XYZ file of C-alpha atoms in Angstrom:
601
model
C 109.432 111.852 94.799
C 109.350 115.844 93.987
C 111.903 117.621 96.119
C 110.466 120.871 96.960
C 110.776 123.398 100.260
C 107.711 122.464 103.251
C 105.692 126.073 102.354
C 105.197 126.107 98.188
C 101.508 128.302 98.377
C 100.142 130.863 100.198
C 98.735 129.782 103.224
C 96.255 132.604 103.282
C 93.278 132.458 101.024
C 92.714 135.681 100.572
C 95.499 136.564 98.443
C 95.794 135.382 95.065
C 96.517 132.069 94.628
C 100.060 130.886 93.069
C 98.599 128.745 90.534
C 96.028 128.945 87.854
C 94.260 125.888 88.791
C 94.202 122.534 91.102
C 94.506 119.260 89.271
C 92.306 117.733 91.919
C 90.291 118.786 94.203
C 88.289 116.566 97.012
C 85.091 117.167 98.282
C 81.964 114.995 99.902
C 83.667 113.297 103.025
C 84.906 113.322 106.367
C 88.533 114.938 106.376
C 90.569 114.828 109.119
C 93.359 117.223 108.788
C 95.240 116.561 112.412
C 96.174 119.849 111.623
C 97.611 121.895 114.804
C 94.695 123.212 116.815
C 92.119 121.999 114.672
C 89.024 120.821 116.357
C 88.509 117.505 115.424
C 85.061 117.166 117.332
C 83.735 120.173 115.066
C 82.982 120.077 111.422
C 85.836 119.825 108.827
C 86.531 121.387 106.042
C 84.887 120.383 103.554
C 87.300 120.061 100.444
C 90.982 119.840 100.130
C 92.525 120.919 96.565
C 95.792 119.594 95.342
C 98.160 121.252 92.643
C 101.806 119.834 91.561
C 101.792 117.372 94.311
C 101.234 120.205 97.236
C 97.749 120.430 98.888
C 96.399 124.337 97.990
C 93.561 124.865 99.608
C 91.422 123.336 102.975
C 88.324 124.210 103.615
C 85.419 125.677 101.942
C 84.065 123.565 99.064
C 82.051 126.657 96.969
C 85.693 128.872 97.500
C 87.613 126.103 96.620
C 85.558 125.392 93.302
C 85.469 129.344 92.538
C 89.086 129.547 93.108
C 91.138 126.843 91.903
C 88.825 124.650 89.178
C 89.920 124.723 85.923
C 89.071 123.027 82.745
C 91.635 120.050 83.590
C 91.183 120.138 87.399
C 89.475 116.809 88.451
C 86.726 116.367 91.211
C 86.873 113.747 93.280
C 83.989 113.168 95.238
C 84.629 111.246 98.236
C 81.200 109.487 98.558
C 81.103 109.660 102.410
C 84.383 107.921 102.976
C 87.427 109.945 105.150
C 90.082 111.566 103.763
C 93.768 111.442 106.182
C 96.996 112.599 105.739
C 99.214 109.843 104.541
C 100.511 107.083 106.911
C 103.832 107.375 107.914
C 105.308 104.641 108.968
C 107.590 104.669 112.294
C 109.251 101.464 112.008
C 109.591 98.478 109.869
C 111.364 96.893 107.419
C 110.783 97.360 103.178
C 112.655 94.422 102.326
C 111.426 92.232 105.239
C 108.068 93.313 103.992
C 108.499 91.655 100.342
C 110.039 88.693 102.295
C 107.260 88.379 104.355
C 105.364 88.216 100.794
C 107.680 85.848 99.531
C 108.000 83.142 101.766
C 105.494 80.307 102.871
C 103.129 81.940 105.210
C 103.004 80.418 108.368
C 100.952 83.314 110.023
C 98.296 82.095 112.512
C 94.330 84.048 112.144
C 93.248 86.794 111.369
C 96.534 86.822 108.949
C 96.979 83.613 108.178
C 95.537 79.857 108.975
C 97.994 77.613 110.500
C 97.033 76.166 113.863
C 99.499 73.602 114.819
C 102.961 71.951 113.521
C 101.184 69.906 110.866
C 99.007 72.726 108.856
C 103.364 74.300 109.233
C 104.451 71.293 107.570
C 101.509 71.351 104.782
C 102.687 75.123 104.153
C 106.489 74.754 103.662
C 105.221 71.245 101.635
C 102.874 73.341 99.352
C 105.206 76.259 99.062
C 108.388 74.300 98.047
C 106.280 72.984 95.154
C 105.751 76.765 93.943
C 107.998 78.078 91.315
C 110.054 80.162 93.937
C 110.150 76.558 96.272
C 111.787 74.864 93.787
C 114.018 77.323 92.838
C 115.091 77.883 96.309
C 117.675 76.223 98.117
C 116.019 76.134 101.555
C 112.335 75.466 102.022
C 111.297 78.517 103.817
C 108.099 79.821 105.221
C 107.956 82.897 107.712
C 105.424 83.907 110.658
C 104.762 80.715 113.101
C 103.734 81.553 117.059
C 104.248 79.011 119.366
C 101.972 80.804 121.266
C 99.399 80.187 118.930
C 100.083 76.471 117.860
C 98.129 73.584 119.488
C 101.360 72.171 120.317
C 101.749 75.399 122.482
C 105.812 75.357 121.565
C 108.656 75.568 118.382
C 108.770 72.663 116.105
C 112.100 71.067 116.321
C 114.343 69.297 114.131
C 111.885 66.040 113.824
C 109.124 67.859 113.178
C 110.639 69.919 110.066
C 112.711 66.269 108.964
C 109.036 65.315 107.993
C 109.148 68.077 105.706
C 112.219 67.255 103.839
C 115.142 65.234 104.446
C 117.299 66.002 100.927
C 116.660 70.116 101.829
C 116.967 72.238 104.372
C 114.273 73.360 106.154
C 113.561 76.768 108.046
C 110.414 77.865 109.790
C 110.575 82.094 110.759
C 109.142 82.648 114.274
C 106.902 85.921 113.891
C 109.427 88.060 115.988
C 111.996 87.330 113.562
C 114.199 86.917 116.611
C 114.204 82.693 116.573
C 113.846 80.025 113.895
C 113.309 76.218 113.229
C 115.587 74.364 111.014
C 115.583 70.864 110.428
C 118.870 68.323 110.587
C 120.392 69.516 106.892
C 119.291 72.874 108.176
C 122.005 72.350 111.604
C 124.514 70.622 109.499
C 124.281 73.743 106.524
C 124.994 76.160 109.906
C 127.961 73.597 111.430
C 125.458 73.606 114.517
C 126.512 70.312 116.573
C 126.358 69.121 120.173
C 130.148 70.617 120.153
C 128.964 74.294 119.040
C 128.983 76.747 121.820
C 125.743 79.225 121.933
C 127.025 82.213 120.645
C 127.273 85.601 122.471
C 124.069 87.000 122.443
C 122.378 84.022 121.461
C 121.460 80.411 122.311
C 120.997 76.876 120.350
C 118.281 74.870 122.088
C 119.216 71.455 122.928
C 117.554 67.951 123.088
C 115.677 67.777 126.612
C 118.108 65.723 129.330
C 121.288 68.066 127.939
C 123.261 68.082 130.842
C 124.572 71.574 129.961
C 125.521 73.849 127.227
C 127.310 73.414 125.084
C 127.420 70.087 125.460
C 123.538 69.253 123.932
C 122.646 67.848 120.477
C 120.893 70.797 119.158
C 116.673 70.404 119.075
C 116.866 72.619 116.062
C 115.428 75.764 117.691
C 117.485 78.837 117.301
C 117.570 81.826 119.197
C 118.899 85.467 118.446
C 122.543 85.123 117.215
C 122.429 81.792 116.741
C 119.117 82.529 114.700
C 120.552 85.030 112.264
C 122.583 82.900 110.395
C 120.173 80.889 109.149
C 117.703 83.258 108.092
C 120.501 84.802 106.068
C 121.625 81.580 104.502
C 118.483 80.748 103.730
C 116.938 83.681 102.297
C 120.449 84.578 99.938
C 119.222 80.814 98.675
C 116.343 82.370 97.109
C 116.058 83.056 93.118
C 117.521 86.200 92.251
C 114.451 86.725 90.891
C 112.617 86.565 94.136
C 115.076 88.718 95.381
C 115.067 90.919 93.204
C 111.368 91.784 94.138
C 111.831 92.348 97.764
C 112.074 96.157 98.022
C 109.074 96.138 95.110
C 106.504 93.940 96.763
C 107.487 95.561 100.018
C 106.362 98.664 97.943
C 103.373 97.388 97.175
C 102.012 96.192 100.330
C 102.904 99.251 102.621
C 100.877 101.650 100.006
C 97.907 98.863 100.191
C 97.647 99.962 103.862
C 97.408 103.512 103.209
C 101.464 103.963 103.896
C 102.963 107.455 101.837
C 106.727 106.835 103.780
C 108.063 103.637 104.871
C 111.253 102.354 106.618
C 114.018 100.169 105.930
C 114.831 99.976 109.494
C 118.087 98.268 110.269
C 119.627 97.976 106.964
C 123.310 96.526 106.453
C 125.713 99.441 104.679
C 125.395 96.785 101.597
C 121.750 96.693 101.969
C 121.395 100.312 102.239
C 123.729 101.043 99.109
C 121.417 98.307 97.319
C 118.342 100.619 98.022
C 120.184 103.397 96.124
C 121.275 101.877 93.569
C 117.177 100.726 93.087
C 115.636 104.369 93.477
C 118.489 105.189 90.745
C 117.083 103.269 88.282
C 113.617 104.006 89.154
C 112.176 105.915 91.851
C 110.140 104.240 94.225
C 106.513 105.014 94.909
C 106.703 106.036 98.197
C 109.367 107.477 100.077
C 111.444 104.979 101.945
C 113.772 106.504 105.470
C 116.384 103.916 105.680
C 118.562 103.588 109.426
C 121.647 101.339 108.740
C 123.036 99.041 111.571
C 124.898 101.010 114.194
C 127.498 98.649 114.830
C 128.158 98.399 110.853
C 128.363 102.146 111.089
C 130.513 102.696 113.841
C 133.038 100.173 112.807
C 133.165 101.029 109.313
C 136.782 102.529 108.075
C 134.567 105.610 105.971
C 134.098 108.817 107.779
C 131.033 108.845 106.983
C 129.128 105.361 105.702
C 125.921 106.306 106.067
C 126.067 109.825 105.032
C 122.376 111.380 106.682
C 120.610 113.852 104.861
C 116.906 115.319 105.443
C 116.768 115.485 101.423
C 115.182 112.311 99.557
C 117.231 111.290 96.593
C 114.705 109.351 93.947
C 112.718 108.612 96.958
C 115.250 107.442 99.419
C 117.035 109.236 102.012
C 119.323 107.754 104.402
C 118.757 108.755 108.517
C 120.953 107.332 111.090
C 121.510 104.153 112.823
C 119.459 101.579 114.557
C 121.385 99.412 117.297
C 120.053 96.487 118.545
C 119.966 96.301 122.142
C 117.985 92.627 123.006
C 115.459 90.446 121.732
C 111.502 89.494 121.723
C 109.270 89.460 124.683
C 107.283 86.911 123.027
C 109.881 84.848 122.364
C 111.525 85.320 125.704
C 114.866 86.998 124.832
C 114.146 90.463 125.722
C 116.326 91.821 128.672
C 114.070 92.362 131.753
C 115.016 92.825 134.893
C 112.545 90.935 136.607
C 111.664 86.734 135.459
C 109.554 85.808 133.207
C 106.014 84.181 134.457
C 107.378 81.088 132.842
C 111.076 80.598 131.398
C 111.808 78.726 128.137
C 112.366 74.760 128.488
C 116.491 74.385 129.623
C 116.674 78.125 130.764
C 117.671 78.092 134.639
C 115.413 79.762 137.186
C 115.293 83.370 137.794
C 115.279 83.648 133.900
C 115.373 87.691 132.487
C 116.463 87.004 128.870
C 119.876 88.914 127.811
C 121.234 91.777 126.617
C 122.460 91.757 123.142
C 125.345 93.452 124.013
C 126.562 92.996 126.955
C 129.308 95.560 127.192
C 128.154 99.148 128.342
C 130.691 100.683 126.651
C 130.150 98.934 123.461
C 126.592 100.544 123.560
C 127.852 103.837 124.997
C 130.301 104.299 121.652
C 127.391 103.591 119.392
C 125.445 106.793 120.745
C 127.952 108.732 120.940
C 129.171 108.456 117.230
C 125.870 108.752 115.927
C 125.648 112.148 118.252
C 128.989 113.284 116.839
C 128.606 112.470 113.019
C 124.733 113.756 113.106
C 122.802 110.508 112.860
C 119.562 109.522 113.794
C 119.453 106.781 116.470
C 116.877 104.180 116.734
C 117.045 101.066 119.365
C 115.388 98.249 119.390
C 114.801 98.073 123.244
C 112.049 95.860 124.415
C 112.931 94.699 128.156
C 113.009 97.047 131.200
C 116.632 96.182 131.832
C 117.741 96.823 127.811
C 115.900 100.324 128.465
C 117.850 100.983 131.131
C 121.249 100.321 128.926
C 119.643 102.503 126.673
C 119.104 105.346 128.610
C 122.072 105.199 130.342
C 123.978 105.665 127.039
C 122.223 108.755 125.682
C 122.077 110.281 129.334
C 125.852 110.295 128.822
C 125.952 110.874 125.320
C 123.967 113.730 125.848
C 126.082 114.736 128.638
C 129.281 114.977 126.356
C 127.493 116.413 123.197
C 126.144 118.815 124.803
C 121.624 119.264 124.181
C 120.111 119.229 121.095
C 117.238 118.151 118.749
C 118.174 114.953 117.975
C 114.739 112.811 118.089
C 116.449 109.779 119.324
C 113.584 107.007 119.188
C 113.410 104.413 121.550
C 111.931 101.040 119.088
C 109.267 99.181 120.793
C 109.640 99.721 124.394
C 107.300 97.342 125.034
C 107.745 96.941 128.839
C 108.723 100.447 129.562
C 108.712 101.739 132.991
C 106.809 104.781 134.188
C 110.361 106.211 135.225
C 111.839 105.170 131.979
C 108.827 106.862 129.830
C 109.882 109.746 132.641
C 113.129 109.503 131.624
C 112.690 109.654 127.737
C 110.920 113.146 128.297
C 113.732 114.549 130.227
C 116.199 113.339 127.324
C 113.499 114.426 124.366
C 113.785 110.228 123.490
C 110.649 109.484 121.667
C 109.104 106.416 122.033
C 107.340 104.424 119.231
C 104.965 101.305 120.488
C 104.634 98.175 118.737
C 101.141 98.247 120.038
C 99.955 95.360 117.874
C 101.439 93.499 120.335
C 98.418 94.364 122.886
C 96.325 92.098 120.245
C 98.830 89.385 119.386
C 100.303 88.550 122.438
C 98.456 90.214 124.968
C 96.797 86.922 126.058
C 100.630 85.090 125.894
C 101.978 88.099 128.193
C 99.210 87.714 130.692
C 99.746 83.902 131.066
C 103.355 83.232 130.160
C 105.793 86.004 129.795
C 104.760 89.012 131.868
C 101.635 87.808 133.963
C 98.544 90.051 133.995
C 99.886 93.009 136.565
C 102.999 93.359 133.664
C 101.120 93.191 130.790
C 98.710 95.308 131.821
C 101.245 98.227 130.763
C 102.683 96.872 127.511
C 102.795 99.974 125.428
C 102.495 102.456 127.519
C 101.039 104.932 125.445
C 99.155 106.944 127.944
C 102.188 107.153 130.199
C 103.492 108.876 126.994
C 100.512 111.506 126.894
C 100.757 111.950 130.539
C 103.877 113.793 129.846
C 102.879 115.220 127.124
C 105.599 113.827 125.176
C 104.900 112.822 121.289
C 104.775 109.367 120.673
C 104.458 106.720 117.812
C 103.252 103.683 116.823
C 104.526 100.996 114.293
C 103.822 97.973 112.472
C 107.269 96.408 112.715
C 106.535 94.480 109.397
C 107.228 91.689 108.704
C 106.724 90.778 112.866
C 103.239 91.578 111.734
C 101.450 92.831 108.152
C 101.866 96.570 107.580
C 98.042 96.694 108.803
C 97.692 100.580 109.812
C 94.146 100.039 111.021
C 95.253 97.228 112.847
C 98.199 100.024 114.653
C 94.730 102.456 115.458
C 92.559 99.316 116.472
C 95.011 98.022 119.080
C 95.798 101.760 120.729
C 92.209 102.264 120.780
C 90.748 99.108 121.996
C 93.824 97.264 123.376
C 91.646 94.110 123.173
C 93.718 90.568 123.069
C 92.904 87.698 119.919
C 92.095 85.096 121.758
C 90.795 85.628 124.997
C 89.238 89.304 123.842
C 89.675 90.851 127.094
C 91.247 94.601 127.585
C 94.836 94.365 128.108
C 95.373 97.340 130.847
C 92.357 99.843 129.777
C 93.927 102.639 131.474
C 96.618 102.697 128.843
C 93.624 103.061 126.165
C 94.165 105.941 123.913
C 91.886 108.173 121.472
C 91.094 107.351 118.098
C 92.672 110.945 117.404
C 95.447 110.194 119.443
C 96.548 106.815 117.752
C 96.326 108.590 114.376
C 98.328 111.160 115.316
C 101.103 108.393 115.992
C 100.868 107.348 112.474
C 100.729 110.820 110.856
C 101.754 114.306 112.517
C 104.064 112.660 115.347
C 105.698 110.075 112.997
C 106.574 113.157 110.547
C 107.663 114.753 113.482
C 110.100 111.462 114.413
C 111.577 112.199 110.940
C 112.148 116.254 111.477
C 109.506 116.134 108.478
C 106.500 118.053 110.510
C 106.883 121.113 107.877
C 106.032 119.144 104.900
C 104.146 115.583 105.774
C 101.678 114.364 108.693
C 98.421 116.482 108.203
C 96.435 117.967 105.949
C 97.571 121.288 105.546
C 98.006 124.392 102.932
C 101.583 124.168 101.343
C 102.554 120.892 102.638
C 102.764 117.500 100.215
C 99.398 115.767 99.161
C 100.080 112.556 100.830
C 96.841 111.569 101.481
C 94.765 108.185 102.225
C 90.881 107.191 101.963
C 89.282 105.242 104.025
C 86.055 103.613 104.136
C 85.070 105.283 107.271
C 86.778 107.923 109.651
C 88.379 105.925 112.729
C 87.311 109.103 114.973
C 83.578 108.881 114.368
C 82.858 105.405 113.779
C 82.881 103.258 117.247
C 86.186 101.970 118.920
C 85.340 98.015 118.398
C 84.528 99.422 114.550
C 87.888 100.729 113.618
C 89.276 97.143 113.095
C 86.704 96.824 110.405
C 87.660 100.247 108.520
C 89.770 99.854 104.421
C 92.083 101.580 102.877
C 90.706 102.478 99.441
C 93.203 104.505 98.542
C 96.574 105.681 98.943
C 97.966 108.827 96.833
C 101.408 109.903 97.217
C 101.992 113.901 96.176
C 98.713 113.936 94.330
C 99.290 110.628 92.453
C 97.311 107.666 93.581
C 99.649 104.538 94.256
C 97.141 102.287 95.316
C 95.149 100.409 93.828
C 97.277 100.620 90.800
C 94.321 100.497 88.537
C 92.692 103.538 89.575
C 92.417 106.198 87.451
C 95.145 108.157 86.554
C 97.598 106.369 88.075
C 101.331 106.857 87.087
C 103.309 103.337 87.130
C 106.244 104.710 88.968
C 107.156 102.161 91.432
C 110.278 100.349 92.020
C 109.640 97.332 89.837
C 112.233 97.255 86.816
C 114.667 98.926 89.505
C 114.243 96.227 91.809
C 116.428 93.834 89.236
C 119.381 95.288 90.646
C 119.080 94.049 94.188
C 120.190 90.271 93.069
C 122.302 90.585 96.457
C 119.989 92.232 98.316
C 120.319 90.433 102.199
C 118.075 91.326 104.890
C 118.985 91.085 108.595
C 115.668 91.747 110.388
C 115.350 91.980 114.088
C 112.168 93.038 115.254
């Protein structure tokens, strides 16, 4: 991507204009600029013009013509659709999105069609006879919900046996937090009925285990225990395959309208392997990669990660991201009160766990990242891992002394109004994973939280109470990079399955929830000055919808596509639309043969 300071035009119309003419301008639509101060209830402007990748001119469309067209300058008449600043995305993960792309898709509707462990098995059975199945190792599919299944729970060992006997097996829970493997699967990972859980994670056992770890393993894996599978099984792919990851991941995130992306979470291998891709070709889109903390912090370089605010060929490395506990919807996130209803073998009284247990373990993390100028993201989902979490930048902070340092809490999914309280006195920002109000709304009400809990998943109005910014993410590949599906939940809140309004008094504006995906998420990067709204001097990231999500009605949004996605003036998606420059990360995504991804979302 073009390099270039936040302010590249005058910003004032009436003096002469820096160029001699626009190579696009866009006219004959609703824009929404979520410009500062703009009143989004009044008319907009009515074109935007956009020279060298930088957006020249809002407003008028006669001055705009007068001004900047030119005999090369192309009009682009919107036809009644909305024109938005580019989505930014808060959190998720590139390569998890191209695995999520790659694998057998076990997703249940609207993203998918499984409904119970036999349409599973037909899925990893049809996609282990694809040319990527055959080539792979393990028989691998990604995205089942026990929550969703008829079965209502995780297929076991039997279940995936059926699937093959000669290969292992692994079936992806949606969180990306637990797994299904079969019996090769648990004798590829040395998992027996003599295996100790793991700190921070737990191998379910056969029903009548008198007690860990003294079980024969069910072949349901949790955290920890979890993470070595999905890495042995996905570095069993093709190269091929893998080789696509960061490309497809590419390609997906622009189809929903996304201008920046995240590689949230990335090993210091991982990260160097996104490099060494935008070095051979630049990607698309800009990617913001965070590696993981404790890879970071223990790492013998002075500086591993090495931060800067500056994308290189379209990357640009952050800060950290610790992980801090697991998935409410799995039951492994921290609270500090039960769950409704505990996982099978779990004793009563039930909260989940921490995954890291030691205070000062966590407290080290922030305070490195404070002292060598990183970014820090945390995945912090339960009350009680919030609490860890604020704890350690309260004394972080204390030590370092204040400063802008946009420390995100990820998720925060059953956030306290004192915690959301206590991330505006620290300046922590937290970023929802408010999909899960759709998702799993109807699971929190009857199984993990109970209705009075859930009600305040995503607290995103406790957020605009005090008047902190905010953002929301897709956390792909937990769920498809589905922007309007991030503006739907916020707006409507409204569960899949039982349809009812998950807490209403955390509903938020249309304008507010696109704010989290534009201006506030460029704020979460200290990109404000250049990305996030429509705006004179700053880059022509911009996306078209089919209709504006502030002026069509709140059960509509849901319904709205992306038709386009243009990145500094170029479109990226569809990549047949006119004029579009093939610069994406395909050839340059040969180089990631040993490209591993670690996801925990």
């Amino acid at each position: 991507m073009i390099d270039q300071p936040a302010v590249t035009a005058q910003t004032d119309d009436s003096t002469p204009a820096p160029y001699a003419e626009a190579d696009t301008i866009f006219h004959g639509g609703e824009i929404v600029t979520v410009a500062a101060g703009a009143d989004e209830a009044a008319p907009g402007p009515e074109a935007v013009a956009v020279k060298d990748g930088v957006i020249v001119h809002v407003g008028d469309y006669r001055e705009a013509v007068s001004r900047w067209q030119g005999p090369r300058t192309r009009l682009r008449d919107l036809e009644g659709r909305a024109l938005l600043p580019g989505f930014i995305d808060a959190h998720g993960h590139l390569g998890g999105i191209g695995l999520q792309a790659t694998l057998a898709n076990l997703l249940a509707d609207p993203d998918g069609d499984v409904t119970g462990i036999d349409s599973l098995r037909e899925k990893l059975c049809a996609w282990a006879d694809t040319p990527v199945g055959h080539a792979s190792k393990w028989i691998i599919g990604f995205g089942y919900d026990d929550a969703m299944l008829t079965e209502g729970r995780h297929p076991t060992r039997e279940d995936l046996d059926k699937v093959s006997t000669t290969r292992p097996v692994l079936a992806i829970h949606q969180s990306f937090h637990l797994g299904a493997v079969n019996s090769l699967g648990l004798q590829e990972l040395g998992y027996t009925r003599a295996t100790a859980d793991p700190d921070g994670g737990v191998i379910r056992r056969q029903p009548g285990a008198v007690a860990r770890p003294f079980g024969e393993p069910n072949g349901v894996l949790e955290e920890t225990a979890f993470s070595p599978a999905s890495a042995k099984a996905t570095m069993g792919l093709p190269s091929t395959a893998l080789a696509a990851l960061f490309s497809k991941g590419v390609t997906s995130a622009a189809s929903f309208g996304f201008t920046t992306v995240q590689e949230g979470g990335a090993t210091l291998e991982n990260l160097q392997a996104l490099r060494d891709a935008a070095a051979v070709e630049p990607f698309k889109i800009d990617v913001v990669a965070y590696a993981r903390a404790d890879e970071a912090v223990a790492s013998p370089e002075e500086d591993p990660v090495r931060a800067s605010r500056e994308y290189e060929q379209g990357v640009r490395a952050a800060g950290v991201k610790m992980y801090l506990d697991g998935s409410p919807q799995g039951r492994t996130a921290w609270l500090t009160k039960p769950y409704k209803k505990r996982p099978e073998g779990t004793p009563e009284g039930y909260c989940g766990y921490p995954t890291v247990e030691d205070t000062k373990v966590v407290l080290e993390q922030v305070r490195t990242a404070y002292a060598k100028g990183w970014q820090v993201l945390a995945h912090v989902n339960g009350d009680a891992a919030i609490d860890q979490f604020i704890d350690a930048v309260d004394d972080a902070t204390d030590e370092a002394g204040p400063g802008d340092r946009r420390t995100v809490a990820i998720h925060a999914q059953t956030a306290r109004k004192d915690q959301i309280a206590a991330f505006a006195r620290l300046g922590v920002i937290p970023s929802f994973f408010s999909m899960h109000t759709f998702y799993w709304g109807d699971w929190y009400r009857k199984t993990v939280l109970g209705p009075e809990r859930a009600a305040t998943i995503s607290p995103a109005r406790w957020a605009l109470d005090q008047q902190m910014i905010y953002t929301s993410h897709h956390d792909a590949p937990v769920a498809l990079p589905n922007s309007i599906a991030i503006l739907s939940s916020q707006v409507t809140r409204r569960t899949r399955t039982d349809k009812v309004v998950l807490g209403p008094e955390q509903c938020v504006s249309a304008l507010d929830a696109v704010r989290s995906i534009t201006i506030n998420a460029a704020h979460q990067y200290f990109e404000q000055d250049r990305k996030g709204s429509i705006e004179v001097g700053k880059l022509a990231d911009l996306v078209i919808l089919s209709a504006s999500p502030l002026t069509v009605g709140e059960e509509a949004i849901r319904d709205i596509t992306v038709a386009e996605t243009i990145k500094e003036g170029a479109t990226v998606h569809p990549v047949t639309a006119v004029c579009v420059e093939d610069s994406g990360a395909g050839t340059a995504a040969l180089s990631l043969a040993n490209y591993q991804w670690h996801g925990c979302c």
